[in-house]
Coordinates of C-alpha atoms in Angstrom, one line a residue:
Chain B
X1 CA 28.5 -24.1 -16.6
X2 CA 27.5 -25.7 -13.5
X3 CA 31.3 -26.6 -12.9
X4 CA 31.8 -22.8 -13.1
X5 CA 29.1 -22.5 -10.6
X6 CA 30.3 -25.0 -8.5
X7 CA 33.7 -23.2 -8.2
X8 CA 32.0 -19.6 -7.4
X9 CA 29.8 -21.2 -5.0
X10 CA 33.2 -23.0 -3.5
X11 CA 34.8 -19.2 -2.8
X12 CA 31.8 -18.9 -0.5
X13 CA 32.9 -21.7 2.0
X14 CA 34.0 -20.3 5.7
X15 CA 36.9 -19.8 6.5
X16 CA 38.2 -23.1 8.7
X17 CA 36.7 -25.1 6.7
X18 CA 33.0 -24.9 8.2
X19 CA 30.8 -26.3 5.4
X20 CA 28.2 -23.7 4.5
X21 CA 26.8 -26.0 0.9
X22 CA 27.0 -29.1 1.8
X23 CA 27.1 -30.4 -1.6
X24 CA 30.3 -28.8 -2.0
X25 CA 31.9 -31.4 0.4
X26 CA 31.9 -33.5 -2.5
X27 CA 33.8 -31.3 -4.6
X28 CA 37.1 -32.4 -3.1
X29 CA 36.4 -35.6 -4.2
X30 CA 39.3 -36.4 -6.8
X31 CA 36.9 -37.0 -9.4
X32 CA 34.5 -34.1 -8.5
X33 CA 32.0 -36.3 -10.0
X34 CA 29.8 -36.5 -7.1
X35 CA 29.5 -32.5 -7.0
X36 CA 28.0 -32.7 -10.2
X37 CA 25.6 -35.6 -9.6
X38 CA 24.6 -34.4 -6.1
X39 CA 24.1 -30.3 -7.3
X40 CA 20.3 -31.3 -8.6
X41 CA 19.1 -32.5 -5.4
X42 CA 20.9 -29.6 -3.4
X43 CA 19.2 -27.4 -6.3
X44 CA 15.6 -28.7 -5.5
X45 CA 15.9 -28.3 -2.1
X46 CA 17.0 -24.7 -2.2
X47 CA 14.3 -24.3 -4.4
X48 CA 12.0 -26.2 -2.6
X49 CA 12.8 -24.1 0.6
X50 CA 12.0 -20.9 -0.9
X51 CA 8.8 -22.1 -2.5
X52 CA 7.5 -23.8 0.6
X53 CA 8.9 -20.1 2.9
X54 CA 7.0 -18.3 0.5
X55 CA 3.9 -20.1 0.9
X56 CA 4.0 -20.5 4.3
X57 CA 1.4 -19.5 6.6
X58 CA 1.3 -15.6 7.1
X59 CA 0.7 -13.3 10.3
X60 CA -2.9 -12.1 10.5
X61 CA -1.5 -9.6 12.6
X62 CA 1.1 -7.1 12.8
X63 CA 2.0 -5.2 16.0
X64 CA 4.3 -2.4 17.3
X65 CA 7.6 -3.6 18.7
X66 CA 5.8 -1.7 21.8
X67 CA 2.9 -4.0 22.6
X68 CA 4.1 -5.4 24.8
X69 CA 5.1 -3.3 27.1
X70 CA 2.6 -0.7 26.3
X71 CA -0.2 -2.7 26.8
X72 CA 0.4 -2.7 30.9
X73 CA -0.1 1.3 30.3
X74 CA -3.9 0.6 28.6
X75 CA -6.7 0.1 31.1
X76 CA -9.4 1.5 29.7
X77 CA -10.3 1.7 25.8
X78 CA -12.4 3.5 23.7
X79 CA -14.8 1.8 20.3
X80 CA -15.6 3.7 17.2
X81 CA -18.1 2.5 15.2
X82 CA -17.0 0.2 12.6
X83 CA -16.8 1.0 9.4
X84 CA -18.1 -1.8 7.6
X85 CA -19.3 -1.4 3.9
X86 CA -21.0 -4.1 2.7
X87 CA -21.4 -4.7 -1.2
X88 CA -24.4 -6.6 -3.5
X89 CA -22.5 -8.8 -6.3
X90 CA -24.9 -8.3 -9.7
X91 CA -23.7 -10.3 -12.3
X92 CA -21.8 -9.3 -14.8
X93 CA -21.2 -5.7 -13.0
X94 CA -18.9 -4.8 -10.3
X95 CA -20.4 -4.8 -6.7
X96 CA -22.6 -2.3 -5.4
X97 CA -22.2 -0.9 -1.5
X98 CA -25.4 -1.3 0.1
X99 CA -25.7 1.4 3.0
X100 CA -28.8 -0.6 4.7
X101 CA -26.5 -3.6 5.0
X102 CA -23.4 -1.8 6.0
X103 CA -25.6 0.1 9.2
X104 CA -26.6 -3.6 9.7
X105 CA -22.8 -4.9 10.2
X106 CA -21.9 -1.9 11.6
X107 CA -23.9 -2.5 14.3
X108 CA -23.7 -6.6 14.6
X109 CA -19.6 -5.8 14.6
X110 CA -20.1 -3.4 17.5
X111 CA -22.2 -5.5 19.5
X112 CA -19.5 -8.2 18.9
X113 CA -17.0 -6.1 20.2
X114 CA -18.6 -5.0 23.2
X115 CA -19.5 -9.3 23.9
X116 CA -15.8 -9.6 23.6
X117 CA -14.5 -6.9 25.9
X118 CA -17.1 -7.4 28.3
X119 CA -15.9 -11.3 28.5
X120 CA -12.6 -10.4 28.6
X121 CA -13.4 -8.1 31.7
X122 CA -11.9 -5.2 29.7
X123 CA -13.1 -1.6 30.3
X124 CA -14.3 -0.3 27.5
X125 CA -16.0 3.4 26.5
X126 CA -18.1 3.8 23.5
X127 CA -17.5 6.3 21.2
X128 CA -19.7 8.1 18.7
X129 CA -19.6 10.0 15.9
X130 CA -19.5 13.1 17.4
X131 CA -15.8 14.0 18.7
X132 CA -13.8 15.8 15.7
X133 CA -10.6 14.6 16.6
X134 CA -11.3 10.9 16.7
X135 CA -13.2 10.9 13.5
X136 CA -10.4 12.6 11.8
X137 CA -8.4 10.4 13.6
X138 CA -10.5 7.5 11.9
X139 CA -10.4 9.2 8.7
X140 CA -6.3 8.7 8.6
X141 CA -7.0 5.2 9.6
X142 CA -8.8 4.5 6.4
X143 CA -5.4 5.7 4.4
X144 CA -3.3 3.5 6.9
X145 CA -5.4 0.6 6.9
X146 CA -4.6 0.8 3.1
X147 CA -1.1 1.4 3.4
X148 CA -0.8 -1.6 5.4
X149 CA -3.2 -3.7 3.8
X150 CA -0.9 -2.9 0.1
X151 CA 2.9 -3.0 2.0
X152 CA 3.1 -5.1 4.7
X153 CA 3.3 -9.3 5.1
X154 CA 0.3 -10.0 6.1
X155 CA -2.9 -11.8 5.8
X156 CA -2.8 -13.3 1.8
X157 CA 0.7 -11.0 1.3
X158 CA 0.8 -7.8 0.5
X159 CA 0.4 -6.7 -3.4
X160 CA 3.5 -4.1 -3.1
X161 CA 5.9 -5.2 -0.2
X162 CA 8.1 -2.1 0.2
X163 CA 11.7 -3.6 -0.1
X164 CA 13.5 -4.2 3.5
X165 CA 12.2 -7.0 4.6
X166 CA 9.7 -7.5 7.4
X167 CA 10.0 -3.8 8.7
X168 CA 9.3 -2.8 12.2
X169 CA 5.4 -1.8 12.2
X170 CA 5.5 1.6 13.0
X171 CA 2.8 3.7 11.6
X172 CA 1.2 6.1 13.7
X173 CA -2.6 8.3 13.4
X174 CA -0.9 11.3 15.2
X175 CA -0.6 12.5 18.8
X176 CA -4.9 12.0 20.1
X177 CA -4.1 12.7 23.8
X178 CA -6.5 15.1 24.1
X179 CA -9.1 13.5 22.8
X180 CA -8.5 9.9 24.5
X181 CA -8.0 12.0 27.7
X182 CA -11.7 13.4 27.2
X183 CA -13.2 10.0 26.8
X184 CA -11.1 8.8 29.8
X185 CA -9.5 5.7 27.4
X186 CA -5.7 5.0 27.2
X187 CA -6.5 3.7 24.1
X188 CA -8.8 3.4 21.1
X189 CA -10.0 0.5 18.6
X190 CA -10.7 1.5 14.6
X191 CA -12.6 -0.9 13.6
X192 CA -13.2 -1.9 9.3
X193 CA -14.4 -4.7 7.3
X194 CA -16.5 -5.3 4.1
X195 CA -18.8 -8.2 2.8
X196 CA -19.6 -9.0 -0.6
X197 CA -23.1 -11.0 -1.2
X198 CA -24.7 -11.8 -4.3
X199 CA -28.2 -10.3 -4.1
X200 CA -30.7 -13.1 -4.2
X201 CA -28.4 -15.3 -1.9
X202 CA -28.0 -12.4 0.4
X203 CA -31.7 -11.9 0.7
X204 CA -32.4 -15.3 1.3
X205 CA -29.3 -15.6 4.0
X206 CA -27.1 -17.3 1.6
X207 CA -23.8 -15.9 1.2
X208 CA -22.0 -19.0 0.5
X209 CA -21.6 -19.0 -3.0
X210 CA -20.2 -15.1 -3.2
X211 CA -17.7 -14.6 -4.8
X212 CA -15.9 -11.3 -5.2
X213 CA -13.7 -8.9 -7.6
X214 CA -12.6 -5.7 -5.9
X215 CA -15.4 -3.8 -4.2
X216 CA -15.8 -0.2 -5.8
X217 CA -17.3 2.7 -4.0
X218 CA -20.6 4.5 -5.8
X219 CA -18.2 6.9 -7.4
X220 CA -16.7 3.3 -9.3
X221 CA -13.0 3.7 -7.2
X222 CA -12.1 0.5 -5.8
X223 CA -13.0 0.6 -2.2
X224 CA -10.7 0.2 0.7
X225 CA -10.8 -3.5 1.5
X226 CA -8.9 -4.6 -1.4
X227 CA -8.4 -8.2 -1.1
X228 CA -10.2 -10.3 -2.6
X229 CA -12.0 -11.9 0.1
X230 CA -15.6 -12.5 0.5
X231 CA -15.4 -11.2 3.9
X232 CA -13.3 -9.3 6.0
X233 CA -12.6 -7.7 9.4
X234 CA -9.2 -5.0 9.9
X235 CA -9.0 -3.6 13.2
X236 CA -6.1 -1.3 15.1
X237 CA -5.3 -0.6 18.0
X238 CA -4.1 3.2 19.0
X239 CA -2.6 4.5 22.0
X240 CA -2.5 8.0 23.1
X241 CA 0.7 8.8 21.4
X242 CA -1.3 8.1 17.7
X243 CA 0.6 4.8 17.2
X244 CA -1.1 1.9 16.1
X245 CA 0.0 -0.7 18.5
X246 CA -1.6 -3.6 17.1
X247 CA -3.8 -4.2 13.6
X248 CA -5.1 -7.2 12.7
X249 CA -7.1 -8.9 9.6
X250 CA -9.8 -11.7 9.8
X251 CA -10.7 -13.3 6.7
X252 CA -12.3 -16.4 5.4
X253 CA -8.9 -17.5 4.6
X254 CA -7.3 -17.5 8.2
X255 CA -10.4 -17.8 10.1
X256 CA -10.7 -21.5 10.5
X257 CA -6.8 -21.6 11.3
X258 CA -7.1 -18.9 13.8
X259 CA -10.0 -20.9 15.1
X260 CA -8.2 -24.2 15.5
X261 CA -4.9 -22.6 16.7
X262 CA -6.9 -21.1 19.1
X263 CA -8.8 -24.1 20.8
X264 CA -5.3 -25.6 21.3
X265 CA -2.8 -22.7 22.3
X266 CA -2.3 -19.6 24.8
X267 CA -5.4 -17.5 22.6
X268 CA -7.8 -20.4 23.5
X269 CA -11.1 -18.6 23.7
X270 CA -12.8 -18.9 27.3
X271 CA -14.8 -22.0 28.2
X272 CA -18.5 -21.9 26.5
X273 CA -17.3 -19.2 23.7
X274 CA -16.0 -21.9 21.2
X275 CA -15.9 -21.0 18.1
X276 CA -19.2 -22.0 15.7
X277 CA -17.8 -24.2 13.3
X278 CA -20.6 -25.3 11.8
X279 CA -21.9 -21.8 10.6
X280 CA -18.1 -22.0 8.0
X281 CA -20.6 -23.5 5.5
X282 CA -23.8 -22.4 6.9
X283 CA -26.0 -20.5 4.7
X284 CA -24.8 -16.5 6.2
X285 CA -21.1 -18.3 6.8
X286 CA -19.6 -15.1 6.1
X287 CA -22.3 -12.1 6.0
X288 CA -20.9 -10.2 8.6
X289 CA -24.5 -9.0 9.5
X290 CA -24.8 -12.4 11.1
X291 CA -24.0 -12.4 14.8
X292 CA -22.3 -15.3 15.4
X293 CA -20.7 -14.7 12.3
X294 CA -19.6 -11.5 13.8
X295 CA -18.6 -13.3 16.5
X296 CA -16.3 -15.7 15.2
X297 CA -14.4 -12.9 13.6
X298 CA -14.1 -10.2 16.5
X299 CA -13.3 -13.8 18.5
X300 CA -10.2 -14.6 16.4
X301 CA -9.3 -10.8 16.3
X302 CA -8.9 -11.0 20.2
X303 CA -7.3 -14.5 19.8
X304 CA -4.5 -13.0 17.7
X305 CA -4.2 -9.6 19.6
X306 CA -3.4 -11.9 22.6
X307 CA -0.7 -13.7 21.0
X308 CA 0.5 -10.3 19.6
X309 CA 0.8 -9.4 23.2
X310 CA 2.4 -12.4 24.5
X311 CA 5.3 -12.5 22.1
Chain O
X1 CA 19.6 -35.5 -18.3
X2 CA 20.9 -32.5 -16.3
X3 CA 18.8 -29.8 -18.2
X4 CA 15.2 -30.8 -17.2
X5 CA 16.2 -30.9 -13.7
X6 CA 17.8 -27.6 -13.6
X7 CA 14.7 -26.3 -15.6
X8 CA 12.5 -27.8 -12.7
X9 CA 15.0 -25.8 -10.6
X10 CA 14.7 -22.5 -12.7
X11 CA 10.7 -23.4 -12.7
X12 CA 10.7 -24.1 -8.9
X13 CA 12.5 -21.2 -7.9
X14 CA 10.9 -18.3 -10.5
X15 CA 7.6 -18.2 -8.4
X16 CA 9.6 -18.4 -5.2
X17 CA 11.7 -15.0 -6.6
X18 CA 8.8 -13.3 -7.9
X19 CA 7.5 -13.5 -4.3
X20 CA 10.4 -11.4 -3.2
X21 CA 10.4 -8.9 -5.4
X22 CA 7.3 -5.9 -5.7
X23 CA 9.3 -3.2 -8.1
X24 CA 9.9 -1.3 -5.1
X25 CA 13.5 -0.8 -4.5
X26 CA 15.2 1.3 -2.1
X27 CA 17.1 4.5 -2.7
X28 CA 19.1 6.4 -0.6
X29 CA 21.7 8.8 -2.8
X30 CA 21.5 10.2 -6.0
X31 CA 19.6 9.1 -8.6
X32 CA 19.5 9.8 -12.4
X33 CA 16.1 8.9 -14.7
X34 CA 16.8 8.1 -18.1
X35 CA 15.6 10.6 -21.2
X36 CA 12.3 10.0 -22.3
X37 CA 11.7 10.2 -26.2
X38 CA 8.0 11.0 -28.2
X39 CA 7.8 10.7 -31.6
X40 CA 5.8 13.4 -33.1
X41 CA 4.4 14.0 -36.5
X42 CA 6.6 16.4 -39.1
X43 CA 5.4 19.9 -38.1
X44 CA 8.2 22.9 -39.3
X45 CA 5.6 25.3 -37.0
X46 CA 7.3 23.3 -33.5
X47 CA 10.6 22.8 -34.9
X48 CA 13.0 23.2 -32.5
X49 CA 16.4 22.4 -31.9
X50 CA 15.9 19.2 -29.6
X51 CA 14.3 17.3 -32.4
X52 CA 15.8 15.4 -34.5
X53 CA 14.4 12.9 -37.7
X54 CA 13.4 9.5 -36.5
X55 CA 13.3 6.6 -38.6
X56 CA 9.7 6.8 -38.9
X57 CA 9.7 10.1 -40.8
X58 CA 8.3 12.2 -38.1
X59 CA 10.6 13.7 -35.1
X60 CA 12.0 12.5 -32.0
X61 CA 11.7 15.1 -29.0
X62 CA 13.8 13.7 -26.1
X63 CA 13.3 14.8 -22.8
X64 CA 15.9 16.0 -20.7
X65 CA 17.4 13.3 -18.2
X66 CA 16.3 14.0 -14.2
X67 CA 18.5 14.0 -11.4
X68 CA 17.4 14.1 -7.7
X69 CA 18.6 12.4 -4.3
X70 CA 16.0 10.8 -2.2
X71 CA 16.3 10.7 1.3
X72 CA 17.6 7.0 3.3
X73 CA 14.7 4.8 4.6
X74 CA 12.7 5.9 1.1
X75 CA 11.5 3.1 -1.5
X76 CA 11.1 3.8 -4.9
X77 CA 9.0 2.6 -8.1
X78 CA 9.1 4.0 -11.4
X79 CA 5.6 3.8 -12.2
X80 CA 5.1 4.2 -16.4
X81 CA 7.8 7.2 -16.7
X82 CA 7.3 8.4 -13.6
X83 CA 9.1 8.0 -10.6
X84 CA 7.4 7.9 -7.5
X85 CA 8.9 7.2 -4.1
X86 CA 7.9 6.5 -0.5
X87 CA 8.3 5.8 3.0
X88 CA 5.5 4.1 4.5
X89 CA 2.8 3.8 1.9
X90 CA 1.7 6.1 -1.0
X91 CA -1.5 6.8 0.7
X92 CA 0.5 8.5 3.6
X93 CA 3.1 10.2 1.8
X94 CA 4.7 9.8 -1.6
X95 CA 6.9 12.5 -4.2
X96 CA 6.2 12.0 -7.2
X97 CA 7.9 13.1 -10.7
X98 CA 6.6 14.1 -14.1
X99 CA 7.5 14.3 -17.0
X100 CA 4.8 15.4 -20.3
X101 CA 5.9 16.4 -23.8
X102 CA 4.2 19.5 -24.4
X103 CA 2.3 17.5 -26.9
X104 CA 0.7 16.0 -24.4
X105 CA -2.3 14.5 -26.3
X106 CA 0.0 11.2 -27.2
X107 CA 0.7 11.0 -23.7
X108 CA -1.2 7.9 -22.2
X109 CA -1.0 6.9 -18.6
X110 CA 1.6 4.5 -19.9
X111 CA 2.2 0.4 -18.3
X112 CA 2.0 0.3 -15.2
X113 CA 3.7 -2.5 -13.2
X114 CA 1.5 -5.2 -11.8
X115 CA 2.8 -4.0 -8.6
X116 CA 1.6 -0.9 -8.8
X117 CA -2.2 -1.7 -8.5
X118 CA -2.9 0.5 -6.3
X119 CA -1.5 3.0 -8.2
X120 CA -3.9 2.9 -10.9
X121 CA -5.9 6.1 -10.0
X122 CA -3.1 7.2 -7.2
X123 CA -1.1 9.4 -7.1
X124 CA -2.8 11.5 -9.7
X125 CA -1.1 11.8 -13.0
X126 CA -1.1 15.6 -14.3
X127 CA -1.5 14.4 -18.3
X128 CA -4.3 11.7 -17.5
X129 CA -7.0 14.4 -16.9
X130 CA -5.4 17.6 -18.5
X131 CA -8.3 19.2 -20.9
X132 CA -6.4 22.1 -22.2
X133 CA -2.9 21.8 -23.5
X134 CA 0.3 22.9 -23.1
X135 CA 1.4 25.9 -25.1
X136 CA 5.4 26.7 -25.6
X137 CA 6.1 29.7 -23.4
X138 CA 3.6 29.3 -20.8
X139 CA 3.8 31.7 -18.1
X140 CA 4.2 29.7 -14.6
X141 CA 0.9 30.9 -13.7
X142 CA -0.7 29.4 -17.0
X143 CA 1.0 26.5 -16.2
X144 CA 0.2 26.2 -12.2
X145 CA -3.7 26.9 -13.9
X146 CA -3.3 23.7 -16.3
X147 CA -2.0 21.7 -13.6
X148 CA -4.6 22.7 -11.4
X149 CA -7.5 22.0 -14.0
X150 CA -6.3 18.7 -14.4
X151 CA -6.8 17.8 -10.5
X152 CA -10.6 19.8 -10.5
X153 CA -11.6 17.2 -13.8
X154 CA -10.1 14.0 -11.6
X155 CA -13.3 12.0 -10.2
X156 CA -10.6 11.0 -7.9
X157 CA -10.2 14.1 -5.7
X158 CA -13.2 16.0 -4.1
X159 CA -13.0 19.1 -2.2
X160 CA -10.3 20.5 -4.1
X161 CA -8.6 24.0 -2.5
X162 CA -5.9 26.0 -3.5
X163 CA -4.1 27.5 -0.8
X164 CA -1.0 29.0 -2.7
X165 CA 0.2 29.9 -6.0
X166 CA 3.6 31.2 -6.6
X167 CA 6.1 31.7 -9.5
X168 CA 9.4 29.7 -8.4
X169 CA 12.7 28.5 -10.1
X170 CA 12.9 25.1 -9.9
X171 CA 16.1 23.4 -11.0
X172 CA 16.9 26.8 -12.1
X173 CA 14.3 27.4 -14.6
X174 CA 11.3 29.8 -14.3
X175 CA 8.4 27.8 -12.8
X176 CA 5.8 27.8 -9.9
X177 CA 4.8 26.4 -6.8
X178 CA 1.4 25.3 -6.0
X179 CA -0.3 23.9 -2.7
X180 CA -3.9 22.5 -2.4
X181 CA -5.3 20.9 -0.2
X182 CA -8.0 17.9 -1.7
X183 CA -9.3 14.7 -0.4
X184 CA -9.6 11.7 -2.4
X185 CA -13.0 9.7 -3.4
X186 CA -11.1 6.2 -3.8
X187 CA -10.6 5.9 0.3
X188 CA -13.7 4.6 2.4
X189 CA -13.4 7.9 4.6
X190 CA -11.8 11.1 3.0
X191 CA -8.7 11.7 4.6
X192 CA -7.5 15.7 3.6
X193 CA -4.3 15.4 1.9
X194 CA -1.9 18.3 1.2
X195 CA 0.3 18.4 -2.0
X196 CA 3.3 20.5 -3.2
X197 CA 3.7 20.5 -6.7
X198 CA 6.8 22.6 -8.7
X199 CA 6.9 22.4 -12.2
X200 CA 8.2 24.5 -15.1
X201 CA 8.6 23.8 -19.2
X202 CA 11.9 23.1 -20.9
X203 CA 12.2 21.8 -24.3
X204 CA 9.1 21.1 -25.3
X205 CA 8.7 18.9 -21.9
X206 CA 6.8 19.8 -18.5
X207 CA 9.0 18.9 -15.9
X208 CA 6.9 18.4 -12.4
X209 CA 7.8 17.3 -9.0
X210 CA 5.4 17.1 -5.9
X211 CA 5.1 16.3 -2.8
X212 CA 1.8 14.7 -1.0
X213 CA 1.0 13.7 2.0
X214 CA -2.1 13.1 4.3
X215 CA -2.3 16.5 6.0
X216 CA -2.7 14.8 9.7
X217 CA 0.7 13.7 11.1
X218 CA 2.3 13.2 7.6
X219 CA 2.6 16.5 5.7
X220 CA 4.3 18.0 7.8
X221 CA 6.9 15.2 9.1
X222 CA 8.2 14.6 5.5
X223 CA 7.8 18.6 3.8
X224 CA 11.5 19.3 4.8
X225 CA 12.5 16.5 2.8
X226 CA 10.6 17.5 -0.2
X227 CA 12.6 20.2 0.3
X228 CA 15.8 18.9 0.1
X229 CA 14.5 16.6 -2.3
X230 CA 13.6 19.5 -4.9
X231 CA 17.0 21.2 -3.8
X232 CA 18.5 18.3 -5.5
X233 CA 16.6 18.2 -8.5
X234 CA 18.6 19.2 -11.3
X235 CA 18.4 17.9 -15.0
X236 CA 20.7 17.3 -17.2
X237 CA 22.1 16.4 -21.0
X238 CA 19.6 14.0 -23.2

């Protein structure tokens, strides 16, 4: 059988003799023995290769092919109010949302923000509730941010990559000229995230030892941050023309590599805003009601929008 | 001495495939879904020609097969028995087709693929929350009315509305055409979505196909290919 396979795999070699398996080399050997010896270790490593590119470390981001260039056209952007929904594990029942603590990270994510932009000298306009367009505008975020979140590579992998590869990201919220122009931005961040936090541990600042299933809304429909994280932050970017330029997802399973990649590359946070490391496996490490928890996640979403910009 | 290493291959590189591979698949062209079968109990009241003695005692009622052509740049699943297809997520658009035996009491949501998770309570699935049955010779307004009254008992959709209702052939049988507008409960904010949803009887089966799509910025980008979609929708022998 594997001679068989050997042969087939033989039909594939280049024409001009350009070795494309090297194993086959051994093939025209008279004896053809050392094919057969040497095919295991070629195996392994194939199958080695595919294991280890499966596994290897995936893009907390994913940006338009645009970025780039379209980020010269952004000077000014607008902030919605995050939509954070934060969730109270019970045991032995699924999680319930807790509206008290979701105002609470709302408003610790916001302030975040705002720290960021303001330290990264970037204009920024703050946006309420009240403008139609941009909260139905945010109300097609929260089915794009799930159609991302379920098809494309990113953060753990997606649970139903649509076939083709890594596709270009092109989704878009629909033209908002209009309504960026009235708010005088070029551009507009949705922000989203949940936490889940066992109730005693939450009340006494302890969120270390959460652990999660899938959030469900009141109505017992899984909620929109599906992964099973214990903590998460999703944020877009969207231009004028309704395309999300850049979308990005913080976790407690990239954060620390964001953090060190960070320290070390082009996305190194300015001088006195280093990441807390300590606070990983501090009591409110994740509760995203804790500012510098909030911190260390809106920091590492600007770290990776900057690299997404500079590619 | 050669088999355990090539099972340590075959191990090695199953998880590495698996990665690969979601159930979605890519369509472009014509596609044909197999006949579906449902045994049913021995009843001389429902006997029609399409059934035929099973095994068991009881009847076999096949379905007719369905043939459509989705558009290029579409993925598809088949999803239980039903195929739905998509460009850039279910949640932003998807078509979706249907296929009940009248009898639709023995009709279960069916397996669903592990990849299909978020699938579980989306798109909606006509039989899943139908109260009333089916009843040979439905008009297509009695029929548009039992697909309707499945959506309003789904927890899943709030704010149901029904824009249109409209007796239609589809596939060149006497159906209708329905459009409603609803949003759905399982999203953190309630996006409206807008569906088109054609279905008619034939054989003892309900044959539906529909279109949804979030009403901003998808609906309408993707209806004229529901149109062509349904154009192609034809079904054939069993």
């Amino acid at each position: 059988m594997l001679r068989s396979l050997l042969v087939r795999l033989e039909r594939l070699r280049l024409k001009g003799e350009q070795t494309v398996f090297f194993a086959l080399d051994r093939l025209c050997r008279p004896s053809g023995r050392g094919a057969v010896c040497s095919l295991p270790p070629a195996c392994l490593l194939a199958a080695f290769l595919i294991v280890v590119a499966g596994c290897s470390v995936p893009l907390a981001y994913r940006a338009h092919p645009d970025l780039p260039y379209k980020k010269s056209t952004i000077r000014t952007v607008g902030l919605l109010p995050p939509m954070m929904a934060l969730y109270e594990e019970r045991a032995g029942s699924t999680p319930v949302p807790r509206d008290d603590w979701s105002r609470e990270a709302a408003e610790t994510v916001f302030a975040a923000f705002i720290d960021e932009m303001t330290a990264n000298k970037q204009p920024l306009v703050l946006i309420g509730n009240e403008d139609r367009d941009l909260v139905d505008l945010a109300d097609l975020f929260s089915a794009v941010d799930y159609a991302v979140q379920r098809h494309e590579v990113l953060g753990r992998g997606p649970a139903e990559p649509l076939p083709g590869g890594t596709r270009p990201f092109d989704y878009s919220l629909g033209p908002a000229k209009q309504a960026m122009e009235r708010h005088q931005v070029d551009a507009v961040w949705f922000v989203a995230g949940f936490t889940v936090l066992p109730a005693s541990a939450a009340q006494a600042g302890n969120a270390v030892q959460a652990t999660t299933g899938i959030p469900r809304t009141q109505t017992g429909q899984p909620a929109s941050a599906l992964l099973p994280a214990r903590s998460e932050l999703r944020a877009a970017l969207v231009d004028m023309s309704g395309a999300v330029l850049f979308y990005g997802t913080i976790n407690e399973g990239n954060l620390s590599r964001i953090e060190r990649d960070s320290l070390g590359g082009a996305g190194a946070p300015k001088e006195g805003r280093e990441p807390a490391r300590s606070a990983e496996n501090s009591p409110a490490g994740w509760d995203l009601r804790d500012q510098k928890t909030a911190h260390r996640f809106v920091t590492a979403l600007f770290s990776e929008y900057r690299k997404a910009v500079a590619r | 001495m050669r088999y355990p290493v090539v099972l340590i291959c075959a191990l090695l590189l199953t998880p590495g495939m698996t990665a690969c591979t979601s159930g979605w698949r890519h369509a472009g062209g014509v596609m044909t879904l197999p006949a579906l079968s449902q045994h049913r109990p021995p009843s001389p009241a429902d006997a029609t020609e399409d059934a035929v003695k099973d095994p068991q005692g009881g009847r076999e009622v096949r379905s007719r097969r369905v043939s459509l052509a989705l558009p290029e740049g579409w993925s598809w699943i088949m999803r239980g028995d039903d195929l739905l297809a998509t460009r850039d997520g279910v949640f932003l658009q998807h078509i979706l087709v249907e296929r009940i035996p009248i009898d639709q009491a023995a009709a279960v949501a069916g397996p669903l693929p592990p990849s299909a998770l978020s699938s579980e309570k989306w798109p909606v699935r006509t039989a899943r929350y139908a109260r009333a049955r089916f009843v040979p010779g439905m008009s297509p307004d009695d029929l548009a009315g039992f697909m309707l009254d499945s959506r309003r008992n789904n927890p899943g959709i709030a704010d149901l509305e029904v824009r249109k209702v409209e007796a239609r052939r589809i596939a060149g049988y006497p159906g209708f055409r329905a459009v409603y507008d609803f949003r759905v409960t399982v999203l953190q904010r309630g996006t409206p979505y807008r569906t088109i949803f054609c279905g008619f009887l034939r054989d003892g089966w309900f044959y539906g196909i529909s279109y949804t799509a979030a009403l901003r910025q998808y609906f309408n980008k993707d209806s004229e290919t529901f149109d062509v979609v349904l154009e192609s929708f034809r079904l054939s022998g069993k």
